[in-house]
mmCIF file of C-alpha atoms in Angstrom:
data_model
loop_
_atom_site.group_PDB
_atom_site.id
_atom_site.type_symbol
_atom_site.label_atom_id
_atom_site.label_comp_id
_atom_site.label_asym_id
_atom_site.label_seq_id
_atom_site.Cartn_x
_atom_site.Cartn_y
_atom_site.Cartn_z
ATOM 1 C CA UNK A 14 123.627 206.743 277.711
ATOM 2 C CA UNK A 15 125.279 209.830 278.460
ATOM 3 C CA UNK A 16 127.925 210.956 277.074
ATOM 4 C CA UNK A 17 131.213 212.443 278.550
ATOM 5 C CA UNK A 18 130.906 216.412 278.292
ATOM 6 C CA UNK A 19 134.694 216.952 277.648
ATOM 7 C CA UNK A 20 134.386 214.365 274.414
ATOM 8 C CA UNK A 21 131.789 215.486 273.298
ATOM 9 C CA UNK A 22 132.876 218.954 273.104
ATOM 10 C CA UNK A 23 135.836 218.006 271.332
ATOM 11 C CA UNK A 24 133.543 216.224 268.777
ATOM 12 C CA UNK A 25 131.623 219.328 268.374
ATOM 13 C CA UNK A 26 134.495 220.983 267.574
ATOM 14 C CA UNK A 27 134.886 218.828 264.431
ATOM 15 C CA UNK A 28 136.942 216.411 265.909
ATOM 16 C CA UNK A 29 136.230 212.497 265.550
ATOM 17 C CA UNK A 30 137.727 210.114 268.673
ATOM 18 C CA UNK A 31 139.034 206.575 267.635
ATOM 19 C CA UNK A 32 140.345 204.388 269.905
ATOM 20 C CA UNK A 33 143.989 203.111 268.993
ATOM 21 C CA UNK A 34 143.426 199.927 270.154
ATOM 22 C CA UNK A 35 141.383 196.540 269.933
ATOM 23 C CA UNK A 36 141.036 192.981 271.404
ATOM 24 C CA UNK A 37 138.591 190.197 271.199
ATOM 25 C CA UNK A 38 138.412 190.733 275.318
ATOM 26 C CA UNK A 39 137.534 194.471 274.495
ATOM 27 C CA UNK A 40 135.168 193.052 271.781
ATOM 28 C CA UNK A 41 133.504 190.221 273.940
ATOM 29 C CA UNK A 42 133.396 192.453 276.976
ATOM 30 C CA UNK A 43 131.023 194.177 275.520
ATOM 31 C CA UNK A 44 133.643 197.802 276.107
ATOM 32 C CA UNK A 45 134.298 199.320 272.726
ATOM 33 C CA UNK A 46 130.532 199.698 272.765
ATOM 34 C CA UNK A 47 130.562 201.589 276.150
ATOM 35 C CA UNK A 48 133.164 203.584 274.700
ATOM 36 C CA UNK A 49 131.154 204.752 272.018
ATOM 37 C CA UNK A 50 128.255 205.240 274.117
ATOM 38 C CA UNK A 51 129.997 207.057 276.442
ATOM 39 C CA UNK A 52 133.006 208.578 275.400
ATOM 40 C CA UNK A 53 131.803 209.849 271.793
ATOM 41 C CA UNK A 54 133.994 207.222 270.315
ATOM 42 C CA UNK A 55 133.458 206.790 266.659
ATOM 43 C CA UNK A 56 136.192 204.297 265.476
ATOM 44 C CA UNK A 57 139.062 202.109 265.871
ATOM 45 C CA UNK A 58 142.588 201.753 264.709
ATOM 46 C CA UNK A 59 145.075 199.417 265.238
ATOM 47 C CA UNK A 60 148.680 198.173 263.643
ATOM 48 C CA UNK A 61 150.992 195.199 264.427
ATOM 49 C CA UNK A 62 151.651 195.934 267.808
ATOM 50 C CA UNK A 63 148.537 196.738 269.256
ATOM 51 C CA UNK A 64 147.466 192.986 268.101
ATOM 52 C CA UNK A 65 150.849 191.882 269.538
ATOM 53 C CA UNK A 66 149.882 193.068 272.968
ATOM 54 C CA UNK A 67 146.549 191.585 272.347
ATOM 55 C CA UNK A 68 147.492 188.159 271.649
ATOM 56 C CA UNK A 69 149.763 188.218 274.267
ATOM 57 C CA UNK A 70 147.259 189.208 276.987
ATOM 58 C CA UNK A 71 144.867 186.639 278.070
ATOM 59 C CA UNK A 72 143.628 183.649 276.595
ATOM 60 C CA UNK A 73 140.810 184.804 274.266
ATOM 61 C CA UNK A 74 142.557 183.970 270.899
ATOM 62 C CA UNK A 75 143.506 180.058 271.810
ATOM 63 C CA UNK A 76 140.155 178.063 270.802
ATOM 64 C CA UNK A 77 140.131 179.597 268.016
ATOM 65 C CA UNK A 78 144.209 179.715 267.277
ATOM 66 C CA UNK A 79 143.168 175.162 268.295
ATOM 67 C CA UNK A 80 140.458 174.899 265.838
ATOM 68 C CA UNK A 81 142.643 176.272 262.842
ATOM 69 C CA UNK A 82 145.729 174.221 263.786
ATOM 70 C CA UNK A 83 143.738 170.959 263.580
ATOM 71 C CA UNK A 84 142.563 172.441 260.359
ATOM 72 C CA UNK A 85 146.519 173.163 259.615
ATOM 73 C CA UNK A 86 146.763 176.349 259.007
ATOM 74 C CA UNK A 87 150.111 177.914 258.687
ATOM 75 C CA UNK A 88 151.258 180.738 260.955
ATOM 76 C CA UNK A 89 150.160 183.601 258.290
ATOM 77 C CA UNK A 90 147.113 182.075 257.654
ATOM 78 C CA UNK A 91 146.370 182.020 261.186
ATOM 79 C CA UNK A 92 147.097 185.921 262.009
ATOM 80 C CA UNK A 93 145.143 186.717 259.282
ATOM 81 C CA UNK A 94 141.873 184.697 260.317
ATOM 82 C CA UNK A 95 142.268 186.073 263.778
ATOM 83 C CA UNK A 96 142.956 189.858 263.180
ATOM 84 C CA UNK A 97 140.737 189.816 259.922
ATOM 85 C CA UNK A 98 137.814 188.269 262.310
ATOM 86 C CA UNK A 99 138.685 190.912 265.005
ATOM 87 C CA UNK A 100 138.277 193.796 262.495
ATOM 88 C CA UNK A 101 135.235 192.570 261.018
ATOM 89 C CA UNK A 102 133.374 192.331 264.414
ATOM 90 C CA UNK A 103 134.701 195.812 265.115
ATOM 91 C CA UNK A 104 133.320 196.919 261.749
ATOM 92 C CA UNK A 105 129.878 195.282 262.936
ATOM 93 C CA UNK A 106 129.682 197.165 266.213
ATOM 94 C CA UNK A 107 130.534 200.346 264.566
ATOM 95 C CA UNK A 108 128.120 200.377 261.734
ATOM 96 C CA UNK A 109 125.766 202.625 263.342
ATOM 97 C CA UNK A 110 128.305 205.009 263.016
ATOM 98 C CA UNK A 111 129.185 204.804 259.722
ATOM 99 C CA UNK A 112 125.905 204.813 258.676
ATOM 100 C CA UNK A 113 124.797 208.381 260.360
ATOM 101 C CA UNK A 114 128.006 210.182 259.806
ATOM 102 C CA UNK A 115 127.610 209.281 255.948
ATOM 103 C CA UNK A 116 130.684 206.713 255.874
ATOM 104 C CA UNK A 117 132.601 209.450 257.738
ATOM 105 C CA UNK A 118 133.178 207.642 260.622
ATOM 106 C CA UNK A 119 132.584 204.154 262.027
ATOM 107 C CA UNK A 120 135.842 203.129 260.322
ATOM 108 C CA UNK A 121 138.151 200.556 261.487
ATOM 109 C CA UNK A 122 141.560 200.347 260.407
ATOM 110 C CA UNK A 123 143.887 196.724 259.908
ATOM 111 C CA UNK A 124 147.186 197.685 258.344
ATOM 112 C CA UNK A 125 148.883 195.466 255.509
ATOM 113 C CA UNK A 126 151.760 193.454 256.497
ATOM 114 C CA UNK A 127 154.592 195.743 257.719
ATOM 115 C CA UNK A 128 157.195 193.374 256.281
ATOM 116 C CA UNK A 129 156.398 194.905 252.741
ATOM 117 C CA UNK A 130 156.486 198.094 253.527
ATOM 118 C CA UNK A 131 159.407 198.213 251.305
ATOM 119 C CA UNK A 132 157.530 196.804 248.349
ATOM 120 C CA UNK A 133 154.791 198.712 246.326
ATOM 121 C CA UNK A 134 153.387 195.830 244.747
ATOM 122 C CA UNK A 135 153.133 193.529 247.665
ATOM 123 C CA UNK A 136 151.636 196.152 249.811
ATOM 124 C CA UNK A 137 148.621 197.101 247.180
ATOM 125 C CA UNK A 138 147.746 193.445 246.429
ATOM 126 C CA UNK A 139 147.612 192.743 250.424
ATOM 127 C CA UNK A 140 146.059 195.928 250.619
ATOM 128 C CA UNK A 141 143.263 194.533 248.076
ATOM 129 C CA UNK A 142 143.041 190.790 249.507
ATOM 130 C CA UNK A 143 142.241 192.529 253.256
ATOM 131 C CA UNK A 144 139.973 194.580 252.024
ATOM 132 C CA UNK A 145 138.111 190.894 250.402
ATOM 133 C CA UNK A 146 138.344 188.952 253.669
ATOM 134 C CA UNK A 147 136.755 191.669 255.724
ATOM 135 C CA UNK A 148 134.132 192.504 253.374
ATOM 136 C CA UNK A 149 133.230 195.563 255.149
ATOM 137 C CA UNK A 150 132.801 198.737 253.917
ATOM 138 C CA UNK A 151 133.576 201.089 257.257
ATOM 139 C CA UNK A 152 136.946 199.375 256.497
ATOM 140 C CA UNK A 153 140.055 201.511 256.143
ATOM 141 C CA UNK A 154 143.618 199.635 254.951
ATOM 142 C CA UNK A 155 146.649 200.474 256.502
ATOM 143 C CA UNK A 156 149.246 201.699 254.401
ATOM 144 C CA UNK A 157 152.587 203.451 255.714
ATOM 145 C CA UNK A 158 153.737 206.625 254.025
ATOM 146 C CA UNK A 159 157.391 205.283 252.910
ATOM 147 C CA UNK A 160 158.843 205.960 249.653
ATOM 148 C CA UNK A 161 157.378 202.386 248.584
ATOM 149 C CA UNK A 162 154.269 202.730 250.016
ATOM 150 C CA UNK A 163 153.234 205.706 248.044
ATOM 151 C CA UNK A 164 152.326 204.232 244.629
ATOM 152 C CA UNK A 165 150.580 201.403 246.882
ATOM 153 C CA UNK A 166 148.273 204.013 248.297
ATOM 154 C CA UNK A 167 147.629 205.682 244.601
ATOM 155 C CA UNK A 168 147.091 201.975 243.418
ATOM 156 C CA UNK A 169 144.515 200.938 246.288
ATOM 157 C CA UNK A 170 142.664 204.225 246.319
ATOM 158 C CA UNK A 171 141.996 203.477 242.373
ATOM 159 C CA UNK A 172 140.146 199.788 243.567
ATOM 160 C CA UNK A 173 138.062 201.894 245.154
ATOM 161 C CA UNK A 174 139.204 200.894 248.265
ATOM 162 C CA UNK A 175 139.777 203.513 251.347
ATOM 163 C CA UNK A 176 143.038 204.206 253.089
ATOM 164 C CA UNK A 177 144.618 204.999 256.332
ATOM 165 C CA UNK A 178 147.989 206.556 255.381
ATOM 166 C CA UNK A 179 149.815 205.651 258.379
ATOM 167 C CA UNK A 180 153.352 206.462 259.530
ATOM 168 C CA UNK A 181 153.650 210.321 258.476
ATOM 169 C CA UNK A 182 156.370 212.180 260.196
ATOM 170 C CA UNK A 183 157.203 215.013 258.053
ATOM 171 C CA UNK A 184 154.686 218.320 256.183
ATOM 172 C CA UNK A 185 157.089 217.040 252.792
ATOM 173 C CA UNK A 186 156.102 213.397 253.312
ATOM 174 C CA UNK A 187 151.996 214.560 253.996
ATOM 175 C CA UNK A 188 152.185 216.617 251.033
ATOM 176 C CA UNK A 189 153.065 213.343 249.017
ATOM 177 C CA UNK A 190 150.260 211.570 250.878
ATOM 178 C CA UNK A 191 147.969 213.928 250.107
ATOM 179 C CA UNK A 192 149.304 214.070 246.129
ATOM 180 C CA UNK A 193 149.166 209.968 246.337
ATOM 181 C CA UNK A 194 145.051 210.332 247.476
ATOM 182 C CA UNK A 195 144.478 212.855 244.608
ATOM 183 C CA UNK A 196 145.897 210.688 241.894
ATOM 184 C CA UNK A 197 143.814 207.574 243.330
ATOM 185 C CA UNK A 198 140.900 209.663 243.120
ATOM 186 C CA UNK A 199 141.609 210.476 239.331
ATOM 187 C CA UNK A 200 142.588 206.742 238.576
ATOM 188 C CA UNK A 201 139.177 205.606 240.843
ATOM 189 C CA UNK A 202 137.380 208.341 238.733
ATOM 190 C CA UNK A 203 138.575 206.763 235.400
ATOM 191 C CA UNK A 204 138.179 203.312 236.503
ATOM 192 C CA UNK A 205 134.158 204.318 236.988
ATOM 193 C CA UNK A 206 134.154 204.221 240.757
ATOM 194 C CA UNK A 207 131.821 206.302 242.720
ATOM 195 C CA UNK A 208 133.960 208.918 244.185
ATOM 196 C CA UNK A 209 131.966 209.577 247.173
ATOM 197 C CA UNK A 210 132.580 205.947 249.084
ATOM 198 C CA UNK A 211 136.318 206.453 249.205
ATOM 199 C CA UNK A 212 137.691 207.632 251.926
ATOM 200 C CA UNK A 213 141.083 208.467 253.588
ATOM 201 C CA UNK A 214 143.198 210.220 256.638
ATOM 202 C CA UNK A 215 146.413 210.795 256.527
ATOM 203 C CA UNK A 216 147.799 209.733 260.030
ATOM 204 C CA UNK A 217 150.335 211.814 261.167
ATOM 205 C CA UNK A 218 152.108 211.414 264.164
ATOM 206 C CA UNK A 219 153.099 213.249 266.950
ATOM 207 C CA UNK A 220 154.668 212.022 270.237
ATOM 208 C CA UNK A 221 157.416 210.475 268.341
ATOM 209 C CA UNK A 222 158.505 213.803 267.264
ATOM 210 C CA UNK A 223 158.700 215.412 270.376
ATOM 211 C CA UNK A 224 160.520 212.390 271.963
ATOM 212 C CA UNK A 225 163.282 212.290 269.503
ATOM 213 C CA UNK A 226 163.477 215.942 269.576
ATOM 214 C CA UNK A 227 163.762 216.348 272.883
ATOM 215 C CA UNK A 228 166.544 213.841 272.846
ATOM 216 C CA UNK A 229 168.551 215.820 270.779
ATOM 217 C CA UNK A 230 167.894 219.522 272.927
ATOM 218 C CA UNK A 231 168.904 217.948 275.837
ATOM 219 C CA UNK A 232 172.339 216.890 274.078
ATOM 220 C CA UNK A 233 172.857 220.514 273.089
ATOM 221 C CA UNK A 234 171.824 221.157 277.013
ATOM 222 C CA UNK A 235 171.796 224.967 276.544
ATOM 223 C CA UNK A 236 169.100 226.731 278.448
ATOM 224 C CA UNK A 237 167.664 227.883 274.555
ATOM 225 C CA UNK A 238 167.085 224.379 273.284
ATOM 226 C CA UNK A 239 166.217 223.400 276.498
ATOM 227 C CA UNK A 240 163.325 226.142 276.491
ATOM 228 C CA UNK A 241 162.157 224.288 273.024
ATOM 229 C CA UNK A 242 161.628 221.276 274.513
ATOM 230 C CA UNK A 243 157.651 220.022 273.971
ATOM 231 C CA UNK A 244 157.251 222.121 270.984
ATOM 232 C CA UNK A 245 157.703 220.785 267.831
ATOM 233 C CA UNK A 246 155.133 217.451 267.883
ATOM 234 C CA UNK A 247 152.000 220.058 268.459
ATOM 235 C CA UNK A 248 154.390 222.854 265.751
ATOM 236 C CA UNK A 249 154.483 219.841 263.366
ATOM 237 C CA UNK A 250 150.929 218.663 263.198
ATOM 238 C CA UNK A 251 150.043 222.750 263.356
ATOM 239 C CA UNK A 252 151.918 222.894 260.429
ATOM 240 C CA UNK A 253 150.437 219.692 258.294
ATOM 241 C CA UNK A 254 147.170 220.905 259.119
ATOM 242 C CA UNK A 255 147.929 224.227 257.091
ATOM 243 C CA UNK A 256 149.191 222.262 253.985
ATOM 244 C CA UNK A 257 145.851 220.265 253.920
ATOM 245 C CA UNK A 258 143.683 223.633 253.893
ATOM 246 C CA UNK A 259 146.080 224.723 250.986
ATOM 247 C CA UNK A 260 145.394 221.452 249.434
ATOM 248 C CA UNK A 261 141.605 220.771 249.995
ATOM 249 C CA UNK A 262 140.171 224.504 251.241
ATOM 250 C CA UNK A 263 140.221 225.425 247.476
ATOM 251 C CA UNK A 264 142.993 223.746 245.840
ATOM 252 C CA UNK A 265 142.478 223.687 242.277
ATOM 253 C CA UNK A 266 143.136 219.854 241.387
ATOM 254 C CA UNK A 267 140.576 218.619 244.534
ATOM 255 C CA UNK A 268 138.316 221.197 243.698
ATOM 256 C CA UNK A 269 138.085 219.101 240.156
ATOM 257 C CA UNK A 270 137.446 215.900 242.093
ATOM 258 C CA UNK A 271 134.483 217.564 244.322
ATOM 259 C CA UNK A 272 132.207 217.986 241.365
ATOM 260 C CA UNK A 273 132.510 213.860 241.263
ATOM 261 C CA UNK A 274 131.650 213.809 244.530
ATOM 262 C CA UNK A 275 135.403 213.203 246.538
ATOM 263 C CA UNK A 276 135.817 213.482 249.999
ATOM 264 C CA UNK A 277 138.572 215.481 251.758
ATOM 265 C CA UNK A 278 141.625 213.496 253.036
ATOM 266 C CA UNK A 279 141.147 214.147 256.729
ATOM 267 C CA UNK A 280 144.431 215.003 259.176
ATOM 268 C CA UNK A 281 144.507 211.930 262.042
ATOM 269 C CA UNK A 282 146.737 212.900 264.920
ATOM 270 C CA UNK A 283 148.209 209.536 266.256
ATOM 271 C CA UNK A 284 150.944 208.689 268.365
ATOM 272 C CA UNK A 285 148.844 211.030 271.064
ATOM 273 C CA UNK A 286 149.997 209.253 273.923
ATOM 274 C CA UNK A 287 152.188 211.468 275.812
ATOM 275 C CA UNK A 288 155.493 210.068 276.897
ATOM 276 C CA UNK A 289 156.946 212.768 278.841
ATOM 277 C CA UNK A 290 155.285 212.969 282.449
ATOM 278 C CA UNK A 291 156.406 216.495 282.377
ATOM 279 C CA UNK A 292 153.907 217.550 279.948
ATOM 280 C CA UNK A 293 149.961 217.475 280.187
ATOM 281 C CA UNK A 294 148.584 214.182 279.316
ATOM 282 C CA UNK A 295 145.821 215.610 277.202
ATOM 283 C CA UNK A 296 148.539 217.855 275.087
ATOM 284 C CA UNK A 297 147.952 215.875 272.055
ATOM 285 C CA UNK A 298 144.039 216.338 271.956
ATOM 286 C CA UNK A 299 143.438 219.884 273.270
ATOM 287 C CA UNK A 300 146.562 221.949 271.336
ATOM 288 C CA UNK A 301 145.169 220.090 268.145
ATOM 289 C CA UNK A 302 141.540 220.815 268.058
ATOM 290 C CA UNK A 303 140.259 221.757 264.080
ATOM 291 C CA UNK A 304 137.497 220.731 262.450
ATOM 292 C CA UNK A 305 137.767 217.601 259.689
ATOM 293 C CA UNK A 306 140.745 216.016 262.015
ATOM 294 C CA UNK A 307 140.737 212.663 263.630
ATOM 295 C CA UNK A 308 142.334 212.078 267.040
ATOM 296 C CA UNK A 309 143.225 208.212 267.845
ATOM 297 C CA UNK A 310 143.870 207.548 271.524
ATOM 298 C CA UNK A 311 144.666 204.818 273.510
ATOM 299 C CA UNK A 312 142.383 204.521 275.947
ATOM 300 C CA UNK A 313 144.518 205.737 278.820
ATOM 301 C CA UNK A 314 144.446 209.410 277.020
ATOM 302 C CA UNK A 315 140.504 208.955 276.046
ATOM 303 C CA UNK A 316 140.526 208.974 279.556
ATOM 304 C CA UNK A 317 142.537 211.546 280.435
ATOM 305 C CA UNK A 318 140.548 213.706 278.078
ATOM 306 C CA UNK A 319 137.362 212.533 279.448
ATOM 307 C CA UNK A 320 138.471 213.304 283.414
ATOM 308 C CA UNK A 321 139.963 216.612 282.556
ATOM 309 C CA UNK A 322 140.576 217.751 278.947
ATOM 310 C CA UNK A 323 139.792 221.114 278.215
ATOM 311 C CA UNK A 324 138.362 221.608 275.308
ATOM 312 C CA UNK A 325 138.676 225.444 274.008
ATOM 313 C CA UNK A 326 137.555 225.194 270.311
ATOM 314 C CA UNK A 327 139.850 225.816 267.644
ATOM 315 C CA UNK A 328 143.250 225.076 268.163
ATOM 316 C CA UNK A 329 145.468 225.134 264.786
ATOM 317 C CA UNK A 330 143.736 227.757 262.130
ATOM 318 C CA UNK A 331 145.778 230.377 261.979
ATOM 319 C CA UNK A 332 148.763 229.392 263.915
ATOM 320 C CA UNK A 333 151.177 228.400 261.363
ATOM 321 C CA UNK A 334 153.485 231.338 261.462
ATOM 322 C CA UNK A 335 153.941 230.348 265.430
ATOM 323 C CA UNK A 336 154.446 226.507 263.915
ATOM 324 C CA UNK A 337 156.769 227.809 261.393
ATOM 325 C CA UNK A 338 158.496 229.827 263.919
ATOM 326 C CA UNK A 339 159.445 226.505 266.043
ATOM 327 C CA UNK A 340 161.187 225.118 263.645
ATOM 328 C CA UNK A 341 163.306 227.785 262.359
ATOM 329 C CA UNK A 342 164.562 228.122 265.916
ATOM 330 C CA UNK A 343 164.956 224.215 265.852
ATOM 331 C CA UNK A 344 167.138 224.597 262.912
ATOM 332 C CA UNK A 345 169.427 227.513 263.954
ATOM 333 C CA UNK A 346 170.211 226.082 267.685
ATOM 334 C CA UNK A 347 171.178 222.524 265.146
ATOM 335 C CA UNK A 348 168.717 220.190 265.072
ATOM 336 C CA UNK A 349 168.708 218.828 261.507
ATOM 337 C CA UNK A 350 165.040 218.114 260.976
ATOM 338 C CA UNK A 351 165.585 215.937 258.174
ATOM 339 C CA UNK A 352 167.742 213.693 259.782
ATOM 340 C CA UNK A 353 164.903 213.673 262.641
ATOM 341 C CA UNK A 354 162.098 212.490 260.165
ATOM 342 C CA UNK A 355 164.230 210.025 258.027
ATOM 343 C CA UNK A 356 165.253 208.448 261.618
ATOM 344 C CA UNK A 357 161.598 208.152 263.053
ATOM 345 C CA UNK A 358 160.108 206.721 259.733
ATOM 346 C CA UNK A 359 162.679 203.877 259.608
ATOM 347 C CA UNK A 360 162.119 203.085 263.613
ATOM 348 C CA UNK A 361 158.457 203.003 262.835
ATOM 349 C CA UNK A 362 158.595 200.422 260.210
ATOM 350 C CA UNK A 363 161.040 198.301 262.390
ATOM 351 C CA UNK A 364 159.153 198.677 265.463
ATOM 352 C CA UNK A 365 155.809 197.435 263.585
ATOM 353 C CA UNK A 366 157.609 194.501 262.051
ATOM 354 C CA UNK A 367 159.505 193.414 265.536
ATOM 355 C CA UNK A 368 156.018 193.614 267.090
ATOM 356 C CA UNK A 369 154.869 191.287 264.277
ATOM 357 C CA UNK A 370 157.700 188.958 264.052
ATOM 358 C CA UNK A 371 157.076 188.566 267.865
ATOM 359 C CA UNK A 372 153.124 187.698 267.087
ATOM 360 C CA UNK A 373 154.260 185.619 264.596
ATOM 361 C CA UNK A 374 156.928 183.567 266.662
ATOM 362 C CA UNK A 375 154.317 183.371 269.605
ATOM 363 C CA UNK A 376 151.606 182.403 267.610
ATOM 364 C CA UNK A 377 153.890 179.055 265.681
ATOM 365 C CA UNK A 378 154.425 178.445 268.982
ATOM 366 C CA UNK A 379 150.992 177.533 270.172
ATOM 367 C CA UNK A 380 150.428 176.399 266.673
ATOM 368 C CA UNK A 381 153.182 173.718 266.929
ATOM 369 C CA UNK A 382 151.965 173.211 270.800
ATOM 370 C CA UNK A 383 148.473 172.043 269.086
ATOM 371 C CA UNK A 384 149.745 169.890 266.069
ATOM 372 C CA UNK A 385 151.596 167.736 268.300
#
């Protein structure tokens, strides 16, 4: 098949497409295979609310949600059989491109319970029992970037097990990440692992930013914070991108990995669904176009990109000064960046454990429905 011209450019620019999203419909159906045929995708992520929304759509999950209450599962049990399956599959279907991308791509990502994301040791012992029940090694484990979470990542990374970082807001927080993936590499190194099948992004996001942002120029309502609106989620990313060339463009303490073999931590841009109609709907693929980055859509920007992204080459080297420059306005007109970051990192945690308390509740439901 053929694939889209506006993707593909965007992959020859050095940038990998994953779709943020995943269902056993989308499985079945037989359409995150057209995607990658197609649309140049090359892996999937999802987190606790995409598998909300799919659980709550349709009726693909309830045979197998019957056979397991009969078998009496609990209500854990049971979102861990049906996610774990839905990954697995998903790791199936992308194998071919793991396999000629060198492990690159053809990852799928399932993240760890976000009830613990609070709890370092929790996390890193789901973190290893997920990566056991999916048995698959285009797998990547979830793990948010919170103070806790952390020490999980260094700890999982040194199993020998790859990571998603998920849930990074801030360049302070990325350069923690990124300090967290070294030390795993050093403990993995230690530990005898083979350096060169571990493998991480760092997923930063970047809608948020702008949304809360803009929330707070509109307060101010002057005509110069108004004129800033839009800026800083493309500035932010622009900005993270520069700390990973410092870090893995010749850093000296990666530069000691690479002779074992390491892989860079790549940038993933997520949270590229644009929420203000106001701005272009592709404004979270084409402004951050660099080689080694990952760019997870949901399908309704894949297709956006696909109908009429443009596609220019490279987007972020060299435009940190500009970045830079965004903020420092930020600052003086008031908005206390900090205070922006802290704020969107606790919503994100609570907004991925609503959406799984909700799949949980739903799922007892039918559960108890069954058992009767």
């Amino acid at each position: 098949m053929t694939q889209n011209p506006n993707l593909a450019a965007l992959s020859a620019a050095g940038v990998s497409a994953w779709l943020d999203d995943l269902s056993r419909d989308r499985l079945q159906s037989g359409n995150l295979q057209e995607l990658i045929d197609t649309k140049s995708v090359v892996g999937v992520t999802t987190n606790p609310s995409i598998f909300q929304k799919a659980f709550a759509d349709g009726d693909s999950y309830d045979g197998q949600i019957a056979e397991l209450a009969e078998r009496g599962a609990d209500v854990d049990a049971t979102i861990r059989t049906v996610t774990t399956d839905d990954v697995r599959t998903a790791c199936d279907v992308l194998a071919p491109q793991w396999e000629s991308s060198d492990g690159i791509d053809g990852r799928v990502s399932i993240e760890v319970d976000p009830r613990l994301a609070g709890e370092t040791d929790k996390t890193s012992a789901q973190a290893v029992e997920l990566w056991k029940i999916v048995d698959r090694p285009n797998l990547l484990i979830k793990i948010p970037a919170t103070k806790a979470g952390l020490p999980a990542i260094t700890a999982t990374l040194a199993e020998g097990i790859s990571v998603n970082v998920t849930l990074i807001f801030s360049v302070e927080r990325h350069r923690e990440v990124m300090d967290a993936y070294l030390a795993g590499l050093e403990k993995a190194r230690e530990a005898g692992h083979d350096l060169s099948k571990i493998h991480s992004v760092a997923s930063f996001f970047v809608s948020r930013v702008d949304t809360e942002i803009d929330k707070r120029l509109e307060k101010i309502g002057s005509s110069e914070a108004l004129d800033l609106r839009g800026q800083a989620g493309v500035a932010n990313a622009r900005l993270a991108y520069a700390a990973y060339q410092e870090v893995f463009e010749g850093g000296a303490r990666f530069e000691a990995l690479k002779a074992d073999r390491a892989r860079v931590q790549r940038p993933l841009w997520a949270s590229t669904g644009v929420k203000n109609p106001d701005y272009s709907d592709t404004l979270y693929v084409t402004e951050l176009v660099a080689a080694n980055t990952v760019n997870t859509m949901p399908e309704k920007t894949l297709d956006a990109v696909a109908d009429h992204g443009v596609i220019t080459g490279d987007t972020i080297r060299g435009t940190a000064e500009e970045a830079k420059g965004v903020f420092d306005k930020l600052s003086a007109i008031g908005i206390d960046v900090t205070d922006v970051f802290l704020v969107l990192e606790n919503e994100g945690v609570e907004k991925f454990v609503e959406s799984w308390t909700e799949l949980l509740d739903e799922t007892q439901k039918q559960l108890s429905s069954l058992s009767k």
